[in-house]
Coordinates of C-alpha atoms and ligand atoms in Angstrom, one line a residue:
X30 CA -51.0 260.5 212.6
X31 CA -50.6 257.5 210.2
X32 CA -52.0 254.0 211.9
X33 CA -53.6 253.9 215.1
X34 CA -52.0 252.1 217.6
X35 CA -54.1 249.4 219.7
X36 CA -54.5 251.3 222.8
X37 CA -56.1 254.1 220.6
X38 CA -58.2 251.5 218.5
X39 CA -59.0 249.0 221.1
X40 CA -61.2 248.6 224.5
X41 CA -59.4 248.1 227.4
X42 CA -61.4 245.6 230.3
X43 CA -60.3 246.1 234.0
X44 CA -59.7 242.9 235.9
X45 CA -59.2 243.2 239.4
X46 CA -57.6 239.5 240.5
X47 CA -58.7 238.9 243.5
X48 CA -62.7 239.1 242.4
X49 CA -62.3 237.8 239.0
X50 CA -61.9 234.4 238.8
X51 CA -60.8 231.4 241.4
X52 CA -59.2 228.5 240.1
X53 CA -58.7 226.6 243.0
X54 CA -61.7 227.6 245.7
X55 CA -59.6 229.2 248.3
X56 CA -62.2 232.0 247.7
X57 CA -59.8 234.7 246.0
X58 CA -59.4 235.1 242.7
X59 CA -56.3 234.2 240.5
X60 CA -53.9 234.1 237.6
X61 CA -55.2 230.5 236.3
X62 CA -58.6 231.8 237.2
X63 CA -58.1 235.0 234.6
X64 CA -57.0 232.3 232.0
X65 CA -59.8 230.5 232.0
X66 CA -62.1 233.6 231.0
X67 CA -59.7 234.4 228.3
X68 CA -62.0 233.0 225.7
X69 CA -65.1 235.0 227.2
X70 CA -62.8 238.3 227.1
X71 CA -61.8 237.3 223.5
X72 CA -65.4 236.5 222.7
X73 CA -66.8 239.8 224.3
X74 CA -64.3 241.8 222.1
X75 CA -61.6 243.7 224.3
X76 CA -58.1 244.5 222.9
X77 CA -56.2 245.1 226.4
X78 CA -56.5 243.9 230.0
X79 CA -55.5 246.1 232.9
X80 CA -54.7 243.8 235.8
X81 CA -55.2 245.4 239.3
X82 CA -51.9 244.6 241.3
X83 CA -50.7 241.0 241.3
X84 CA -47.6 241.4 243.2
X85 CA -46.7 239.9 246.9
X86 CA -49.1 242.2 249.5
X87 CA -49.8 241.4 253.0
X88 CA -53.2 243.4 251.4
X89 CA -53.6 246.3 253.7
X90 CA -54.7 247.9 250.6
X91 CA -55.2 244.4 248.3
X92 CA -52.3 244.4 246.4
X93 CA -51.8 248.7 246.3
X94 CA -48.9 248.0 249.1
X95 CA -46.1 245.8 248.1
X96 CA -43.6 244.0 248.7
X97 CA -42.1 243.1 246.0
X98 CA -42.2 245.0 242.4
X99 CA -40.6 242.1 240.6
X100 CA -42.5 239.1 241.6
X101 CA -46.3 237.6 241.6
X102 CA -48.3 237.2 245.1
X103 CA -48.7 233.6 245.6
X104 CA -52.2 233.4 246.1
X105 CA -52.5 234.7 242.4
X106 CA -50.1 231.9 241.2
X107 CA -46.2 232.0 240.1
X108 CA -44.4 234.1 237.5
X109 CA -45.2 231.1 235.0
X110 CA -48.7 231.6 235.8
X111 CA -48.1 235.5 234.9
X112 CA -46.2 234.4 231.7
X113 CA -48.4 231.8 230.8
X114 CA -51.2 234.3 231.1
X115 CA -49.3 237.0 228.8
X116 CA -48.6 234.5 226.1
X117 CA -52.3 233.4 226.2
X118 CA -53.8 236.6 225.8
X119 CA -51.1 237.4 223.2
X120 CA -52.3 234.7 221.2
X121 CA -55.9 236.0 221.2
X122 CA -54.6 239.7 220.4
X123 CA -55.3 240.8 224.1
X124 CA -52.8 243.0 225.2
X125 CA -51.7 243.1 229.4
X126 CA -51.6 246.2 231.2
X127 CA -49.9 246.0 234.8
X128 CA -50.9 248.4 237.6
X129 CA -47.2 249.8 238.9
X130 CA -47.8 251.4 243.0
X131 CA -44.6 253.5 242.8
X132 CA -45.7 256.4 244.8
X133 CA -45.5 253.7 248.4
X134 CA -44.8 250.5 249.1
X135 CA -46.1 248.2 251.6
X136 CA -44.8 249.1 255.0
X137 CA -43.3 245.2 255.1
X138 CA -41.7 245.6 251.9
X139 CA -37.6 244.9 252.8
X140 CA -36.7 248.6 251.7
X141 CA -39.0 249.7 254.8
X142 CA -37.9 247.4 257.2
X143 CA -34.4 248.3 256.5
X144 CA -35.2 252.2 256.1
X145 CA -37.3 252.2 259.7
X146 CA -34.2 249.8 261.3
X147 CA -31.8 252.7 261.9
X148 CA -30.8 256.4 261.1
X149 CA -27.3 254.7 259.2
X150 CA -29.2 252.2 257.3
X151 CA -27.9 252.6 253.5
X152 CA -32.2 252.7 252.8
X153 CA -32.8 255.5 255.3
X154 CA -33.4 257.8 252.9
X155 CA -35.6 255.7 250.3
X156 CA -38.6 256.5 252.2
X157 CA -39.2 260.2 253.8
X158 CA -38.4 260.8 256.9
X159 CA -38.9 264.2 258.8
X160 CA -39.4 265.3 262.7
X161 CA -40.3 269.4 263.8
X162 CA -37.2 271.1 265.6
X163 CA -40.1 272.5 267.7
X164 CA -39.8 268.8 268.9
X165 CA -41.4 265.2 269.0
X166 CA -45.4 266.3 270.1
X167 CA -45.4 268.1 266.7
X168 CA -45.9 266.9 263.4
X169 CA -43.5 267.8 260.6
X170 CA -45.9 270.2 258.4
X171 CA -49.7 269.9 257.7
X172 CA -50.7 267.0 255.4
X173 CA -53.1 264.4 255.9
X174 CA -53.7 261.1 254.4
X175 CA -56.4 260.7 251.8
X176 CA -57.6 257.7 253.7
X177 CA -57.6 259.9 256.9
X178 CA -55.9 260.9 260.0
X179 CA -52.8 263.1 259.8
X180 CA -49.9 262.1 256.8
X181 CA -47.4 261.6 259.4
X182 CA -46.9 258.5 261.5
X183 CA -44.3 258.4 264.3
X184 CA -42.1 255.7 264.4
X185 CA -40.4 254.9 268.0
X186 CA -37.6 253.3 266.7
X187 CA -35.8 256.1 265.4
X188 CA -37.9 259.0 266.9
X189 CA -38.9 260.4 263.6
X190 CA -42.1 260.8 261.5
X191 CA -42.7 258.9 257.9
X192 CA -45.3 260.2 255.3
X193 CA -47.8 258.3 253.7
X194 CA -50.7 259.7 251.6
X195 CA -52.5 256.7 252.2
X196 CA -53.0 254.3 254.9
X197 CA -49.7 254.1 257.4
X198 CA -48.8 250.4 256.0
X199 CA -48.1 252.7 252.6
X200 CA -44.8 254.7 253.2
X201 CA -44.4 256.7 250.4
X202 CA -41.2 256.5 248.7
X203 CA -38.5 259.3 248.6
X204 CA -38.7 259.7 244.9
X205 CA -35.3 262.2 245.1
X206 CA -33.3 259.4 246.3
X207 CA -31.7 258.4 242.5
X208 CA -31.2 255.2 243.7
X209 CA -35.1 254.6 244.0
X210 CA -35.9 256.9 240.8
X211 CA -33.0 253.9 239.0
X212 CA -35.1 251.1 240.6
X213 CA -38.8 252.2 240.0
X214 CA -37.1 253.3 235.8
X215 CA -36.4 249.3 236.3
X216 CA -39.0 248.1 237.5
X217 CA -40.5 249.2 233.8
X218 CA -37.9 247.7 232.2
X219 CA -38.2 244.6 234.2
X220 CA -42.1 244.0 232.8
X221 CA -41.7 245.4 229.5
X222 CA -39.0 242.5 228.6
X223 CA -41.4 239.6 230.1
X224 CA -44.1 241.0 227.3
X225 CA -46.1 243.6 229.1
X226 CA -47.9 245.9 226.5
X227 CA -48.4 248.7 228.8
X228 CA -48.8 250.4 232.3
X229 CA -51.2 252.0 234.3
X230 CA -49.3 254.4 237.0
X231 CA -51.2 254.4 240.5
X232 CA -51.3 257.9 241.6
X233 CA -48.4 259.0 239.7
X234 CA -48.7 262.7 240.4
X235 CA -47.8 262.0 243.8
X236 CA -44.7 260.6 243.3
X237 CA -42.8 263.9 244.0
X238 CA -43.5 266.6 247.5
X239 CA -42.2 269.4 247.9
X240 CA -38.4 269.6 249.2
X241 CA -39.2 272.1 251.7
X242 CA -42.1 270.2 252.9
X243 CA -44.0 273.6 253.3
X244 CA -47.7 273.7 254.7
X245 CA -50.3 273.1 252.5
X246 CA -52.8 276.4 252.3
X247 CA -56.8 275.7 253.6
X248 CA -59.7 276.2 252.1
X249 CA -63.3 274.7 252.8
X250 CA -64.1 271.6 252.1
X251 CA -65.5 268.5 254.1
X252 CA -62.8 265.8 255.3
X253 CA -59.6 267.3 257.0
X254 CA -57.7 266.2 253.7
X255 CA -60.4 268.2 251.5
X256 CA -59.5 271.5 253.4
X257 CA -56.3 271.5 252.1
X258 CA -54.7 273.5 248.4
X259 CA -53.2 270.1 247.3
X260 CA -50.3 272.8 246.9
X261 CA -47.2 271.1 247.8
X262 CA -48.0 267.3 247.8
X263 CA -49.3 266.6 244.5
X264 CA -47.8 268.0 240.8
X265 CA -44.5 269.1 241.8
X266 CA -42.5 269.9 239.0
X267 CA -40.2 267.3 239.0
X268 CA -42.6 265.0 237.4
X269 CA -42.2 266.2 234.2
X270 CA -38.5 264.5 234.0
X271 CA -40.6 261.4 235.5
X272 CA -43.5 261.4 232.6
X273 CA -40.3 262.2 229.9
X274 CA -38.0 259.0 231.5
X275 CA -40.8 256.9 231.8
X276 CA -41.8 257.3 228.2
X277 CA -37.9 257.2 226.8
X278 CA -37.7 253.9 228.5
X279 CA -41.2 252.7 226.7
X280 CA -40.2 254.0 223.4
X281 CA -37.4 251.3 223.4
X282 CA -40.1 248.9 223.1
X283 CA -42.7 248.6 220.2
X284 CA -46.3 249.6 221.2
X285 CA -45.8 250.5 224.6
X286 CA -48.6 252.2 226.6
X287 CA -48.8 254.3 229.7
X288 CA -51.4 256.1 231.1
X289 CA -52.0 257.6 234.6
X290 CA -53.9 258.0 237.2
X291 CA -54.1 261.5 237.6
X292 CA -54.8 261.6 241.6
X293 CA -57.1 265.1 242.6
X294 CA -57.8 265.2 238.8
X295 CA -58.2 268.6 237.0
X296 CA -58.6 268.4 233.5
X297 CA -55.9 270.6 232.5
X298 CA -53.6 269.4 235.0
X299 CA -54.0 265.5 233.3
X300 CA -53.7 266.8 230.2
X301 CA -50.1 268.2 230.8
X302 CA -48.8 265.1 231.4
X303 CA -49.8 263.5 228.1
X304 CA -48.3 264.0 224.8
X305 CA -45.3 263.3 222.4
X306 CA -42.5 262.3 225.0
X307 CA -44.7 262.2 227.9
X308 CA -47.3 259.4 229.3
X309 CA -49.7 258.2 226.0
X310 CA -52.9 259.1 228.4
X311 CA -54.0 259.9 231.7
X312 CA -57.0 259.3 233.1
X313 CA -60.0 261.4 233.6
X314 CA -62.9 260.7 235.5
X315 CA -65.3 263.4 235.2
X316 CA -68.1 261.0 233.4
X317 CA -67.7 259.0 236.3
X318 CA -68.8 262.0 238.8
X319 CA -71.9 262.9 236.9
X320 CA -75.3 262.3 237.4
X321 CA -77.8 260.8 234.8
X322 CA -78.3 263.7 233.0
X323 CA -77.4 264.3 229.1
X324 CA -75.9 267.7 229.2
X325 CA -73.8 267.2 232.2
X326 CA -72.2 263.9 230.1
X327 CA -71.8 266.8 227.0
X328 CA -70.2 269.1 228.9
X329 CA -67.1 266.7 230.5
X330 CA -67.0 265.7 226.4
X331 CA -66.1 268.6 225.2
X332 CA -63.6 269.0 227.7
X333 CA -62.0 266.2 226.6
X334 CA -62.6 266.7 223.2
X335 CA -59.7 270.0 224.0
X336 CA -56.7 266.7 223.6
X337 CA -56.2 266.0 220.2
X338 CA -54.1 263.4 218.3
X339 CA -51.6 265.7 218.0
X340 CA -50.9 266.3 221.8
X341 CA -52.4 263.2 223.3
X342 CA -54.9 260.7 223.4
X343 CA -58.3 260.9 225.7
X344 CA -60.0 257.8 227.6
X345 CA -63.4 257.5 228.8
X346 CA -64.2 255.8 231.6
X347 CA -67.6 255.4 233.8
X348 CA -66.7 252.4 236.6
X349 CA -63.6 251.1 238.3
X350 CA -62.9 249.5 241.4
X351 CA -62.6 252.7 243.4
X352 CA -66.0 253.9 242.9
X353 CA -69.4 253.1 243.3
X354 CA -70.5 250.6 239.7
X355 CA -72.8 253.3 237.6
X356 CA -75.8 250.7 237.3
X357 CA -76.0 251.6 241.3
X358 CA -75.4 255.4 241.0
X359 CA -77.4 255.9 237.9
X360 CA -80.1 253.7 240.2
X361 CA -80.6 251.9 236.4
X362 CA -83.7 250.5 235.7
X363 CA -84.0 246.8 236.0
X364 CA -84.6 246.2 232.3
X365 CA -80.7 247.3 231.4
X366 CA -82.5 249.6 228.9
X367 CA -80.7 253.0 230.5
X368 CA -77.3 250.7 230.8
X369 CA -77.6 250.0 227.2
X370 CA -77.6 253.6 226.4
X371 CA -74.5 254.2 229.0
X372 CA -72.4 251.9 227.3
X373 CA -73.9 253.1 223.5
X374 CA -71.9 256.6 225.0
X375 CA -69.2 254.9 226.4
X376 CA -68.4 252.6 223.2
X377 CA -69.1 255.6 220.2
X378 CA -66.9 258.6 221.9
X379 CA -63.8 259.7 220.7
X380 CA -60.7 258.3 223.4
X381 CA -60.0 254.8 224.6
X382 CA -62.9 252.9 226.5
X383 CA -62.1 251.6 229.7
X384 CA -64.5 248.6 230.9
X385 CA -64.5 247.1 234.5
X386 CA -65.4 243.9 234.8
X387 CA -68.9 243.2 235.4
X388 CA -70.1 246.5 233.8
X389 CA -71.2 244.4 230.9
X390 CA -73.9 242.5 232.7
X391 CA -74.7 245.7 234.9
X392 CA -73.5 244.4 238.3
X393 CA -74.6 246.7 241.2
X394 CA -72.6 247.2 244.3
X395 CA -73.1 244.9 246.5
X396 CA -74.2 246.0 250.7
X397 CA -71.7 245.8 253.3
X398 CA -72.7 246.4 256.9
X399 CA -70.0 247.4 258.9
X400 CA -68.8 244.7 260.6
X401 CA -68.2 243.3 257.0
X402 CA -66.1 246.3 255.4
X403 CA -63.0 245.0 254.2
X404 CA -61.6 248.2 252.6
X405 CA -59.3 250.5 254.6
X406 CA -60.8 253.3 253.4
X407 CA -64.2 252.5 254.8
X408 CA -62.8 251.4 258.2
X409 CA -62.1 254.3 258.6
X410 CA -64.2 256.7 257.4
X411 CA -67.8 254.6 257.6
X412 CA -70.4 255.5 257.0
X413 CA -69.1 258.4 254.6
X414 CA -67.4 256.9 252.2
X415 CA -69.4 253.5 253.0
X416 CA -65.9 252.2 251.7
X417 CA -65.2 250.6 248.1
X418 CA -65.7 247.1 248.8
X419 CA -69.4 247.1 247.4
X420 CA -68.2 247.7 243.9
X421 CA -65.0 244.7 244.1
X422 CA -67.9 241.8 245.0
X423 CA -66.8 238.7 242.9
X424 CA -67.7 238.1 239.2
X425 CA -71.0 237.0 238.5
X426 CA -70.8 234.2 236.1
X427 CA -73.9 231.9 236.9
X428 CA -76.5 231.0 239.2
X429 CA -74.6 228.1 241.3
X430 CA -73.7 228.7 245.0
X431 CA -70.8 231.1 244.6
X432 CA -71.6 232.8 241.2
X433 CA -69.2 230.4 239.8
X434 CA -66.6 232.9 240.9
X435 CA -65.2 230.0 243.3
X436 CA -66.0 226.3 244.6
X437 CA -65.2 227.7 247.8
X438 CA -66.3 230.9 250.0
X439 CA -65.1 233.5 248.5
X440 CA -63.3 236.8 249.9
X441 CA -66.2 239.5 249.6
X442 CA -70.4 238.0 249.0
X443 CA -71.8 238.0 246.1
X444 CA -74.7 240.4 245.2
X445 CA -78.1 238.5 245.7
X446 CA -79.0 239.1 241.9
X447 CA -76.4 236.8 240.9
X448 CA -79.2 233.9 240.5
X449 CA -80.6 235.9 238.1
X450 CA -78.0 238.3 236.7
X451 CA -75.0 236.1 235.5
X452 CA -72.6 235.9 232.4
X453 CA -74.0 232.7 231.4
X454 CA -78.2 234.2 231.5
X455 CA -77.0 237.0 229.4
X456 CA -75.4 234.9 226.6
X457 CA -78.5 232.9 226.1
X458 CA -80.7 236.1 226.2
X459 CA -80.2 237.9 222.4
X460 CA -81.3 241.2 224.2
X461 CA -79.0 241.0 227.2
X462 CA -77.0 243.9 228.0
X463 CA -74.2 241.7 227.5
X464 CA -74.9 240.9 223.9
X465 CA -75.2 244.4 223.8
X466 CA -72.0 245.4 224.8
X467 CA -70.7 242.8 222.6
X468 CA -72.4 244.2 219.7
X469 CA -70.9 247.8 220.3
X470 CA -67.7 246.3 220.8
X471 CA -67.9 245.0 217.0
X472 CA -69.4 248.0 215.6
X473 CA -66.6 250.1 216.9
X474 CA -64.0 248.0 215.2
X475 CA -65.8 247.6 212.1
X476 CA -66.6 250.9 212.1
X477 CA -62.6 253.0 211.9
X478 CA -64.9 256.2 212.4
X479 CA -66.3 255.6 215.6
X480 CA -62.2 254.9 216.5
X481 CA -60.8 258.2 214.6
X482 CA -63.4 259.9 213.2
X483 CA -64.2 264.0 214.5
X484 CA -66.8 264.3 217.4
X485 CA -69.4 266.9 216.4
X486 CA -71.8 267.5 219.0
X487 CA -75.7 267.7 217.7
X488 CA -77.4 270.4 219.9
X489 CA -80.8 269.7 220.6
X490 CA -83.0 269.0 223.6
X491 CA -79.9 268.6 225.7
X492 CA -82.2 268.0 228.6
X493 CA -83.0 264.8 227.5
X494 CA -81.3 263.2 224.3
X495 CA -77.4 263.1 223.7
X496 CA -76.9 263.4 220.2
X497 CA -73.6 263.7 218.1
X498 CA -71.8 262.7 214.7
X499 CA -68.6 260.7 214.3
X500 CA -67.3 261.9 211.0
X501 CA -63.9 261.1 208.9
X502 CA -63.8 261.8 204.6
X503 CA -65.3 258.6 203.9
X504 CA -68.3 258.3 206.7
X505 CA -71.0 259.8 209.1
X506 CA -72.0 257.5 212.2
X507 CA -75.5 259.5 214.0
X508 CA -75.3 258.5 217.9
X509 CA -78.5 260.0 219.4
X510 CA -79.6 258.5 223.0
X511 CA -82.7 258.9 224.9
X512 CA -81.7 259.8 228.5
X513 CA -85.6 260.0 229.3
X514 CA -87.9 257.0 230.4
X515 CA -90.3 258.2 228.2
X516 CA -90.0 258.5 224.5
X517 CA -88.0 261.8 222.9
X518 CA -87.6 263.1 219.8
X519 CA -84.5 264.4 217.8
X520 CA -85.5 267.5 215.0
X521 CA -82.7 266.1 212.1
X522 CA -83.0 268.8 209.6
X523 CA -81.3 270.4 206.4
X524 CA -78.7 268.4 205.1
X525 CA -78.5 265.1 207.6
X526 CA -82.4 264.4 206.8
X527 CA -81.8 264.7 203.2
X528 CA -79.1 261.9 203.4
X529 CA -79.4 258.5 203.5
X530 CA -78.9 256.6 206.8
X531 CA -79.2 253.0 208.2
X532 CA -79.9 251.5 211.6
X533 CA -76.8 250.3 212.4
X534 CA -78.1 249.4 216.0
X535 CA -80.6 250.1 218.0
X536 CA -82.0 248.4 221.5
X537 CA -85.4 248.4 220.1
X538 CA -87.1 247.1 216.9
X539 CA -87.1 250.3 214.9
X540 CA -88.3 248.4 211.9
X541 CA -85.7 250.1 209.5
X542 CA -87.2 252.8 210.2
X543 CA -85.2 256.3 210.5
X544 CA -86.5 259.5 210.2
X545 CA -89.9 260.8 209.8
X546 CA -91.1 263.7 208.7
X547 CA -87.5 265.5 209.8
X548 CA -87.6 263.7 212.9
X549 CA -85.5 260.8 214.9
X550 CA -88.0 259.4 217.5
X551 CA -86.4 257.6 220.5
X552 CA -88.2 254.9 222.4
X553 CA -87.3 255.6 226.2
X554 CA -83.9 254.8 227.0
X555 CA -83.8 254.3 223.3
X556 CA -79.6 254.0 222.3
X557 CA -79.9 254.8 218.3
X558 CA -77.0 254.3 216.2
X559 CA -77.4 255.0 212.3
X560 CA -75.0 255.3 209.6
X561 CA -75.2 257.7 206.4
X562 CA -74.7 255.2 203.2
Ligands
TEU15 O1 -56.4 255.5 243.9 C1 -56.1 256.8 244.3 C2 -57.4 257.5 244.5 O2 -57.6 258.5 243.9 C3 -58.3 256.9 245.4 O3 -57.7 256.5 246.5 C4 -59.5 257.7 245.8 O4 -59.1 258.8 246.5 C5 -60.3 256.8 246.8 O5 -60.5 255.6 246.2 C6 -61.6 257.4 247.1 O6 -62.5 257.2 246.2 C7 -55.4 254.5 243.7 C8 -56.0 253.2 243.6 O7 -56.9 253.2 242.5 C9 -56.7 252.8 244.9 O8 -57.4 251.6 244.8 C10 -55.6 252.7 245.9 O9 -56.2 252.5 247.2 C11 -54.8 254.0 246.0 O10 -54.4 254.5 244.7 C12 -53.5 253.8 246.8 O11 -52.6 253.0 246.1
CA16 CA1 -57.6 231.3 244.3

């Protein structure tokens, strides 16, 4: 492969609107609001933004049910706002990445109304529509919603059933119908010409269920929607033409970028839809589901290590806004030592790192008692899942009243540590994690190798250190990082001790010092970076 592209290069930052910035105190974030961080993002060093949904939702889901593909919610701000935004990051070589919800719309979305209205209506069929011959008490086949309760919601009207894999204001979409395959194919189109650089495909292995509708097989498992063989409502073969069309239609444009969110991901399974004339990536989030513990992190690397540039390019990713923030499930020591090495991992893999914003000053979810849950998935399933609101609390930019998120009251509180953990602490504090990540951020494009170079895994004490090489022909970047609180020590011998290396960072004062006497020793939580001159 001759140049990389930027989505291989770069870091890509996830912004989710509503909790990012407010630019005019009604308490949700906004599209003015993301443009006047732009200089922070450019300052911190990201190449791409991946906006959560911006288009008209009455919110059931915030902004994962729509109403409208082609247009921008108000309360974010107007299509110039959207342009505006585009143009700015342009012209500070950030790249925008929009969130496209084809699998369901929002159950007020015009297509819906019309479909539920009557059996005749010419948009019956966009949506899918079944009822049991055995008659109305019983359900057309077995699947349930991932957010609970049965898949199937009866709708009096009509006297038939609707599916939705989410909540019931998310019909899912009859994806046979060609006249919605044509209009979600356009709804690509429709971004890529206003200057969109790429795409990130909410649940797009869903997009297709089987035509017979045929009962899922059981197995064990803990929710009703766990004891199910996702069998026949996830990865039907049909998506293969999707991936393939999608792609043909980016290909038109330069530098296009998709990637998906594989939903029920199995590594094998992402990795089939990724490759020359598929998707450019899809997601996997198997560093996001493991513990703090250096071999488990090695093992769900070398997985991942199995994509190549040849078929397809990997992405590592350890927060998001659908999952508890990894400075509150790695229960990270105050100091932002252990965060520092998290994001040392993060930045010096091989595969595209995905930030989310706040990770970069360690923000912990936030508490929300019940009566405060705002998330759909927590109302109904509290207390387990808790819901994902504590990780979508608003930006924590400095100490005044509302984090200087917003002027007024915003959506979701603020964690309590704001007074003390904010942007604007961190950039007067040289040791912040924030300088931190900032530092890895310009390391990793200084450094092509850490972008391109071979992963070689470094075996040794895998109980507490994490230790590997990033090699090309021209240079040799060590990574070794103390999982432990307590100092460890990395054996370096034959040929890597004779070389000679420098610090290239470290999150303690190692003096110059690298080796001694055959041996790298790692303050605790020590992140070590050296390279071989
Ligand atoms: O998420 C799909 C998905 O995998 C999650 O719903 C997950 O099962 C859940 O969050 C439990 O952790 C995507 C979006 O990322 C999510 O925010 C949306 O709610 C969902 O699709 C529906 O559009
Ligand atoms: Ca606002």
């Amino acid at each position: 492969m001759s140049d990389f592209l930027w989505w291989q290069d770069g870091v890509i930052y996830q912004i989710y609107p509503r909790s990012f910035a407010d630019s005019n105190g009604d308490g949700i974030g906004d599209l003015q609001g993301i443009i006047s961080k732009l200089d922070y993002l450019a300052d911190l060093g990201i190449d791409g933004i991946w906006l959560s949904p911006i288009y008209p939702s009455p919110d059931a889901d915030f902004g994962y049910d729509i109403t409208d593909y082609k247009d921008i919610d108000p309360k974010y701000g107007t299509m110039d706002d959207f342009l505006s935004l585009v143009e700015q990051a342009h012209s500070r070589g950030i790249h925008i990445i929009m969130d496209m919800v084809l699998n369901h719309t929002s159950e007020e979305h015009p297509w819906f109304v019309e479909s539920r209205s009557s059996l005749d209506n010419p948009k019956r069929d966009w949506y899918i529509w079944r009822r049991n011959p055995k008659g109305d008490r019983f359900l057309p086949n077995n699947w349930h919603s991932v957010f609970g309760g049965k898949g199937w919601e009866f709708d009096e009207r009509t006297g038939y059933y609707y599916y939705h894999m989410f909540t019931k204001q998310q019909p899912d979409l009859n994806w046979r119908n060609p006249e919605v395959y044509a209009e979600m194919m356009d709804t690509f189109r429709f971004w890529a010409d206003r200057g969109v650089d790429g795409f990130r495909l909410d649940v797009f292995n869903e997009y297709f269920k089987d035509a017979q509708f045929r009962d899922n097989p059981l197995k064990l498992g803990r929710r009703p929607f766990d004891c199910q063989i996702h069998l026949y409502d996830t990865n039907q073969p049909e998506m293969m033409k999707v991936v393939a069309d999608i792609r043909q239609i980016l290909d038109r444009y330069p530098e296009r970028y998709a990637v998906g969110e594989t939903f029920l991901d199995n590594h094998e399974i992402a990795a089939s839809y990724c490759g020359p004339g598929k998707l450019h990536a899809t997601f996997d989030f198997s560093l996001m589901k493991k513990r703090w513990n250096p071999a488990q992190f090695l093992e769900s690397i070398l997985e991942r290590e199995k994509i190549t540039p040849e078929n397809a390019w990997p992405n590592n990713v350890l927060n998001n806004h659908d999952a508890p923030r990894s400075a509150t499930r790695f229960h990270a020591a105050e100091n932002d030592e252990q965060l520092k090495v998290a994001a040392a991992m993060l930045l010096t893999l091989r595969g595209t790192p995905f930030l989310y914003q706040g990770e970069e000053i360690g923000m912990r979810d936030i508490h929300v008692s019940r009566s405060e849950i705002q998330d759909p998935l927590g109302k109904h399933y509290w207390p387990i899942p808790v819901g994902r609101d504590g990780c979508r609390s608003p930006m924590q930019w400095d100490a005044s009243e509302y984090g200087g998120f917003s002027t007024g009251k915003p959506w979701l509180k603020l964690h309590k540590n704001t007074l003390t953990r904010n942007v604007e602490a961190q950039k007067a504090d040289p040791k912040s994690l924030l300088n931190f990540y900032k530092t890895l951020l310009k390391i990793r494009k200084e450094h092509s190798v850490l972008q391109k170079g071979m992963f070689i895994p470094l075996h040794h004490n895998p109980q507490r250190v994490l230790a590997y090489l990033r090699q090309d022909s021209e240079h040799v970047i060590l990574v070794a990082l103390n999982f432990a609180r307590r100092p460890s020590k990395l054996a370096v011998g034959g040929e890597l001790v004779r070389n000679h290396w420098e610090v290239l960072l470290s999150n303690y004062d190692r003096g110059g010092k690298v080796f001694e006497k055959g041996w790298l020793k790692l303050q605790g939580y020590e992140a070590c970076i050296l390279i071989q001159k």
